[in-house]
GROMACS .gro file of N, CA and C in nm:
model
  312
    1UNK      N    1   0.694  -0.787   1.508
    1UNK     CA    2   0.555  -0.719   1.527
    1UNK      C    3   0.480  -0.728   1.407
    2UNK      N    4   0.340  -0.761   1.417
    2UNK     CA    5   0.273  -0.771   1.301
    2UNK      C    6   0.239  -0.626   1.246
    3UNK      N    7   0.212  -0.621   1.112
    3UNK     CA    8   0.177  -0.497   1.051
    3UNK      C    9   0.059  -0.439   1.123
    4UNK      N   10   0.043  -0.314   1.140
    4UNK     CA   11  -0.070  -0.265   1.216
    4UNK      C   12  -0.208  -0.295   1.146
    5UNK      N   13  -0.211  -0.305   1.015
    5UNK     CA   14  -0.327  -0.343   0.938
    5UNK      C   15  -0.366  -0.477   0.967
    6UNK      N   16  -0.284  -0.557   1.015
    6UNK     CA   17  -0.307  -0.703   1.025
    6UNK      C   18  -0.346  -0.742   1.179
    7UNK      N   19  -0.361  -0.650   1.272
    7UNK     CA   20  -0.377  -0.680   1.404
    7UNK      C   21  -0.526  -0.752   1.429
    8UNK      N   22  -0.625  -0.698   1.365
    8UNK     CA   23  -0.765  -0.753   1.394
    8UNK      C   24  -0.761  -0.896   1.343
    9UNK      N   25  -0.701  -0.919   1.214
    9UNK     CA   26  -0.698  -1.054   1.158
    9UNK      C   27  -0.633  -1.144   1.222
   10UNK      N   28  -0.508  -1.123   1.270
   10UNK     CA   29  -0.427  -1.200   1.357
   10UNK      C   30  -0.493  -1.242   1.483
   11UNK      N   31  -0.562  -1.158   1.547
   11UNK     CA   32  -0.629  -1.185   1.670
   11UNK      C   33  -0.740  -1.291   1.651
   12UNK      N   34  -0.818  -1.259   1.541
   12UNK     CA   35  -0.931  -1.353   1.522
   12UNK      C   36  -0.883  -1.479   1.477
   13UNK      N   37  -0.785  -1.493   1.380
   13UNK     CA   38  -0.744  -1.616   1.321
   13UNK      C   39  -0.661  -1.694   1.418
   14UNK      N   40  -0.600  -1.634   1.521
   14UNK     CA   41  -0.528  -1.719   1.621
   14UNK      C   42  -0.624  -1.755   1.730
   15UNK      N   43  -0.740  -1.716   1.740
   15UNK     CA   44  -0.844  -1.760   1.836
   15UNK      C   45  -0.827  -1.696   1.976
   16UNK      N   46  -0.756  -1.591   1.978
   16UNK     CA   47  -0.747  -1.512   2.103
   16UNK      C   48  -0.882  -1.466   2.150
   17UNK      N   49  -0.896  -1.435   2.280
   17UNK     CA   50  -1.020  -1.378   2.333
   17UNK      C   51  -1.022  -1.239   2.267
   18UNK      N   52  -1.142  -1.202   2.229
   18UNK     CA   53  -1.169  -1.082   2.163
   18UNK      C   54  -1.298  -1.025   2.215
   19UNK      N   55  -1.294  -0.898   2.279
   19UNK     CA   56  -1.416  -0.836   2.320
   19UNK      C   57  -1.478  -0.767   2.197
   20UNK      N   58  -1.613  -0.808   2.172
   20UNK     CA   59  -1.654  -0.771   2.054
   20UNK      C   60  -1.701  -0.609   2.052
   21UNK      N   61  -1.615  -0.547   1.957
   21UNK     CA   62  -1.624  -0.395   1.948
   21UNK      C   63  -1.688  -0.364   1.804
   22UNK      N   64  -1.754  -0.464   1.744
   22UNK     CA   65  -1.805  -0.435   1.608
   22UNK      C   66  -1.907  -0.334   1.601
   23UNK      N   67  -1.960  -0.296   1.714
   23UNK     CA   68  -2.078  -0.191   1.708
   23UNK      C   69  -2.006  -0.054   1.654
   24UNK      N   70  -1.874  -0.055   1.682
   24UNK     CA   71  -1.804   0.053   1.626
   24UNK      C   72  -1.820   0.064   1.461
   25UNK      N   73  -1.823  -0.037   1.401
   25UNK     CA   74  -1.847  -0.047   1.256
   25UNK      C   75  -1.982   0.025   1.223
   26UNK      N   76  -2.087  -0.009   1.298
   26UNK     CA   77  -2.227   0.041   1.279
   26UNK      C   78  -2.224   0.184   1.303
   27UNK      N   79  -2.162   0.228   1.405
   27UNK     CA   80  -2.164   0.367   1.446
   27UNK      C   81  -2.091   0.449   1.328
   28UNK      N   82  -1.979   0.413   1.281
   28UNK     CA   83  -1.912   0.476   1.170
   28UNK      C   84  -2.009   0.480   1.043
   29UNK      N   85  -2.071   0.362   1.019
   29UNK     CA   86  -2.149   0.360   0.891
   29UNK      C   87  -2.273   0.462   0.905
   30UNK      N   88  -2.327   0.465   1.031
   30UNK     CA   89  -2.436   0.541   1.054
   30UNK      C   90  -2.420   0.699   1.066
   31UNK      N   91  -2.294   0.736   1.082
   31UNK     CA   92  -2.250   0.867   1.100
   31UNK      C   93  -2.248   0.940   0.960
   32UNK      N   94  -2.314   1.064   0.949
   32UNK     CA   95  -2.335   1.113   0.824
   32UNK      C   96  -2.228   1.227   0.806
   33UNK      N   97  -2.124   1.245   0.917
   33UNK     CA   98  -2.023   1.340   0.898
   33UNK      C   99  -1.933   1.315   0.786
   34UNK      N  100  -1.876   1.417   0.738
   34UNK     CA  101  -1.780   1.412   0.622
   34UNK      C  102  -1.637   1.363   0.670
   35UNK      N  103  -1.611   1.397   0.806
   35UNK     CA  104  -1.479   1.353   0.860
   35UNK      C  105  -1.514   1.299   0.989
   36UNK      N  106  -1.446   1.201   1.033
   36UNK     CA  107  -1.449   1.138   1.178
   36UNK      C  108  -1.321   1.152   1.236
   37UNK      N  109  -1.324   1.187   1.367
   37UNK     CA  110  -1.198   1.200   1.439
   37UNK      C  111  -1.210   1.108   1.569
   38UNK      N  112  -1.106   1.021   1.587
   38UNK     CA  113  -1.109   0.932   1.694
   38UNK      C  114  -1.010   0.965   1.805
   39UNK      N  115  -1.023   1.069   1.872
   39UNK     CA  116  -0.917   1.101   1.981
   39UNK      C  117  -0.927   1.009   2.107
   40UNK      N  118  -0.828   0.940   2.117
   40UNK     CA  119  -0.824   0.844   2.241
   40UNK      C  120  -0.693   0.833   2.291
   41UNK      N  121  -0.668   0.820   2.421
   41UNK     CA  122  -0.530   0.809   2.478
   41UNK      C  123  -0.463   0.686   2.408
   42UNK      N  124  -0.327   0.686   2.429
   42UNK     CA  125  -0.241   0.557   2.390
   42UNK      C  126  -0.320   0.437   2.452
   43UNK      N  127  -0.298   0.332   2.380
   43UNK     CA  128  -0.348   0.192   2.417
   43UNK      C  129  -0.497   0.183   2.443
   44UNK      N  130  -0.578   0.262   2.380
   44UNK     CA  131  -0.711   0.256   2.389
   44UNK      C  132  -0.784   0.186   2.272
   45UNK      N  133  -0.701   0.118   2.179
   45UNK     CA  134  -0.766   0.033   2.076
   45UNK      C  135  -0.800   0.102   1.947
   46UNK      N  136  -0.728   0.220   1.917
   46UNK     CA  137  -0.752   0.298   1.805
   46UNK      C  138  -0.703   0.213   1.681
   47UNK      N  139  -0.594   0.161   1.685
   47UNK     CA  140  -0.538   0.088   1.578
   47UNK      C  141  -0.615  -0.048   1.552
   48UNK      N  142  -0.656  -0.114   1.659
   48UNK     CA  143  -0.731  -0.235   1.648
   48UNK      C  144  -0.872  -0.200   1.585
   49UNK      N  145  -0.936  -0.108   1.628
   49UNK     CA  146  -1.065  -0.070   1.565
   49UNK      C  147  -1.054  -0.027   1.421
   50UNK      N  148  -0.957   0.038   1.386
   50UNK     CA  149  -0.937   0.088   1.244
   50UNK      C  150  -0.889  -0.036   1.171
   51UNK      N  151  -0.816  -0.131   1.212
   51UNK     CA  152  -0.797  -0.254   1.145
   51UNK      C  153  -0.909  -0.325   1.132
   52UNK      N  154  -0.999  -0.338   1.223
   52UNK     CA  155  -1.119  -0.411   1.201
   52UNK      C  156  -1.199  -0.345   1.090
   53UNK      N  157  -1.216  -0.214   1.096
   53UNK     CA  158  -1.297  -0.145   1.009
   53UNK      C  159  -1.238  -0.176   0.857
   54UNK      N  160  -1.097  -0.165   0.848
   54UNK     CA  161  -1.040  -0.201   0.720
   54UNK      C  162  -1.086  -0.331   0.673
   55UNK      N  163  -1.076  -0.443   0.747
   55UNK     CA  164  -1.112  -0.582   0.704
   55UNK      C  165  -1.262  -0.588   0.671
   56UNK      N  166  -1.340  -0.500   0.737
   56UNK     CA  167  -1.491  -0.519   0.721
   56UNK      C  168  -1.516  -0.439   0.580
   57UNK      N  169  -1.467  -0.329   0.561
   57UNK     CA  170  -1.510  -0.256   0.441
   57UNK      C  171  -1.425  -0.282   0.311
   58UNK      N  172  -1.291  -0.318   0.320
   58UNK     CA  173  -1.211  -0.317   0.212
   58UNK      C  174  -1.252  -0.437   0.115
   59UNK      N  175  -1.252  -0.387  -0.015
   59UNK     CA  176  -1.280  -0.486  -0.119
   59UNK      C  177  -1.162  -0.581  -0.133
   60UNK      N  178  -1.194  -0.712  -0.143
   60UNK     CA  179  -1.091  -0.818  -0.147
   60UNK      C  180  -1.133  -0.935  -0.230
   61UNK      N  181  -1.046  -0.999  -0.298
   61UNK     CA  182  -1.071  -1.126  -0.366
   61UNK      C  183  -1.094  -1.239  -0.264
   62UNK      N  184  -1.041  -1.222  -0.151
   62UNK     CA  185  -1.052  -1.320  -0.044
   62UNK      C  186  -1.169  -1.292   0.051
   63UNK      N  187  -1.247  -1.392   0.064
   63UNK     CA  188  -1.367  -1.386   0.163
   63UNK      C  189  -1.320  -1.379   0.305
   64UNK      N  190  -1.347  -1.268   0.363
   64UNK     CA  191  -1.303  -1.237   0.500
   64UNK      C  192  -1.413  -1.263   0.603
   65UNK      N  193  -1.525  -1.310   0.560
   65UNK     CA  194  -1.645  -1.325   0.647
   65UNK      C  195  -1.617  -1.402   0.779
   66UNK      N  196  -1.500  -1.497   0.778
   66UNK     CA  197  -1.475  -1.574   0.896
   66UNK      C  198  -1.416  -1.479   1.008
   67UNK      N  199  -1.366  -1.374   0.983
   67UNK     CA  200  -1.318  -1.283   1.079
   67UNK      C  201  -1.424  -1.230   1.169
   68UNK      N  202  -1.541  -1.217   1.108
   68UNK     CA  203  -1.657  -1.151   1.182
   68UNK      C  204  -1.760  -1.263   1.229
   69UNK      N  205  -1.730  -1.395   1.205
   69UNK     CA  206  -1.823  -1.499   1.249
   69UNK      C  207  -1.855  -1.485   1.400
   70UNK      N  208  -1.981  -1.470   1.445
   70UNK     CA  209  -2.029  -1.466   1.566
   70UNK      C  210  -2.021  -1.325   1.636
   71UNK      N  211  -1.977  -1.232   1.566
   71UNK     CA  212  -1.961  -1.098   1.611
   71UNK      C  213  -2.099  -1.010   1.591
   72UNK      N  214  -2.129  -0.913   1.663
   72UNK     CA  215  -2.255  -0.841   1.663
   72UNK      C  216  -2.285  -0.779   1.531
   73UNK      N  217  -2.193  -0.729   1.459
   73UNK     CA  218  -2.203  -0.659   1.333
   73UNK      C  219  -2.279  -0.752   1.222
   74UNK      N  220  -2.257  -0.885   1.243
   74UNK     CA  221  -2.314  -0.980   1.139
   74UNK      C  222  -2.466  -0.993   1.157
   75UNK      N  223  -2.511  -0.938   1.267
   75UNK     CA  224  -2.660  -0.939   1.285
   75UNK      C  225  -2.733  -0.825   1.224
   76UNK      N  226  -2.659  -0.725   1.179
   76UNK     CA  227  -2.707  -0.595   1.127
   76UNK      C  228  -2.710  -0.604   0.971
   77UNK      N  229  -2.824  -0.623   0.910
   77UNK     CA  230  -2.812  -0.629   0.767
   77UNK      C  231  -2.782  -0.496   0.699
   78UNK      N  232  -2.818  -0.392   0.759
   78UNK     CA  233  -2.767  -0.260   0.694
   78UNK      C  234  -2.618  -0.242   0.691
   79UNK      N  235  -2.552  -0.285   0.805
   79UNK     CA  236  -2.413  -0.293   0.805
   79UNK      C  237  -2.349  -0.384   0.701
   80UNK      N  238  -2.412  -0.504   0.701
   80UNK     CA  239  -2.340  -0.618   0.620
   80UNK      C  240  -2.354  -0.582   0.479
   81UNK      N  241  -2.447  -0.490   0.427
   81UNK     CA  242  -2.457  -0.443   0.299
   81UNK      C  243  -2.318  -0.378   0.256
   82UNK      N  244  -2.252  -0.329   0.351
   82UNK     CA  245  -2.123  -0.261   0.314
   82UNK      C  246  -1.993  -0.358   0.318
   83UNK      N  247  -2.023  -0.476   0.360
   83UNK     CA  248  -1.915  -0.577   0.390
   83UNK      C  249  -1.829  -0.598   0.257
   84UNK      N  250  -1.696  -0.554   0.266
   84UNK     CA  251  -1.599  -0.588   0.161
   84UNK      C  252  -1.638  -0.523   0.028
   85UNK      N  253  -1.694  -0.388   0.032
   85UNK     CA  254  -1.751  -0.326  -0.089
   85UNK      C  255  -1.658  -0.209  -0.134
   86UNK      N  256  -1.568  -0.163  -0.056
   86UNK     CA  257  -1.496  -0.037  -0.092
   86UNK      C  258  -1.345  -0.050  -0.102
   87UNK      N  259  -1.281   0.022  -0.191
   87UNK     CA  260  -1.134   0.035  -0.192
   87UNK      C  261  -1.103   0.120  -0.062
   88UNK      N  262  -1.008   0.080   0.007
   88UNK     CA  263  -0.964   0.155   0.132
   88UNK      C  264  -0.821   0.183   0.140
   89UNK      N  265  -0.791   0.293   0.184
   89UNK     CA  266  -0.648   0.343   0.190
   89UNK      C  267  -0.627   0.356   0.347
   90UNK      N  268  -0.530   0.274   0.395
   90UNK     CA  269  -0.509   0.285   0.547
   90UNK      C  270  -0.367   0.351   0.556
   91UNK      N  271  -0.380   0.463   0.630
   91UNK     CA  272  -0.256   0.534   0.656
   91UNK      C  273  -0.241   0.544   0.808
   92UNK      N  274  -0.116   0.519   0.849
   92UNK     CA  275  -0.092   0.519   0.993
   92UNK      C  276   0.018   0.623   1.022
   93UNK      N  277  -0.002   0.702   1.130
   93UNK     CA  278   0.119   0.779   1.170
   93UNK      C  279   0.184   0.733   1.296
   94UNK      N  280   0.154   0.603   1.328
   94UNK     CA  281   0.196   0.545   1.453
   94UNK      C  282   0.356   0.570   1.479
   95UNK      N  283   0.431   0.561   1.382
   95UNK     CA  284   0.577   0.573   1.398
   95UNK      C  285   0.634   0.698   1.373
   96UNK      N  286   0.541   0.802   1.351
   96UNK     CA  287   0.591   0.945   1.327
   96UNK      C  288   0.636   1.001   1.461
   97UNK      N  289   0.750   1.061   1.458
   97UNK     CA  290   0.795   1.122   1.585
   97UNK      C  291   0.863   1.259   1.554
   98UNK      N  292   0.787   1.355   1.587
   98UNK     CA  293   0.843   1.498   1.572
   98UNK      C  294   0.786   1.576   1.676
   99UNK      N  295   0.858   1.684   1.706
   99UNK     CA  296   0.807   1.795   1.805
   99UNK      C  297   0.742   1.910   1.741
  100UNK      N  298   0.759   1.925   1.601
  100UNK     CA  299   0.684   2.022   1.522
  100UNK      C  300   0.649   1.974   1.392
  101UNK      N  301   0.564   2.041   1.330
  101UNK     CA  302   0.524   1.987   1.187
  101UNK      C  303   0.644   2.005   1.092
  102UNK      N  304   0.737   2.098   1.120
  102UNK     CA  305   0.858   2.106   1.032
  102UNK      C  306   0.954   1.978   1.042
  103UNK      N  307   0.944   1.904   1.158
  103UNK     CA  308   1.042   1.788   1.161
  103UNK      C  309   1.087   1.778   1.302
  104UNK      N  310   1.196   1.713   1.319
  104UNK     CA  311   1.246   1.661   1.451
  104UNK      C  312   1.291   1.777   1.540
   0.00000   0.00000   0.00000
């Protein structure tokens, strides 16, 4: 299974059908909150959206613009001003399984 951080990239580079959800990037960038919470049921695209956000915002020596070719976010100059500009720490709790905060 691919790393959770690579999901968006692998979908785009393999040419799979992709429903453009890049308006999510603009919503995140336009939100002035200090903390954002994305509560969604399982299988509702949380990891895919965060992977997409990672590739959009994360500073990289590699040009990743091909991942966003033809997607809505590229039409927004305010959003594109943030493209690959920031160091990003991606933390996932996907595989954490515990019944309490103390442990299993």
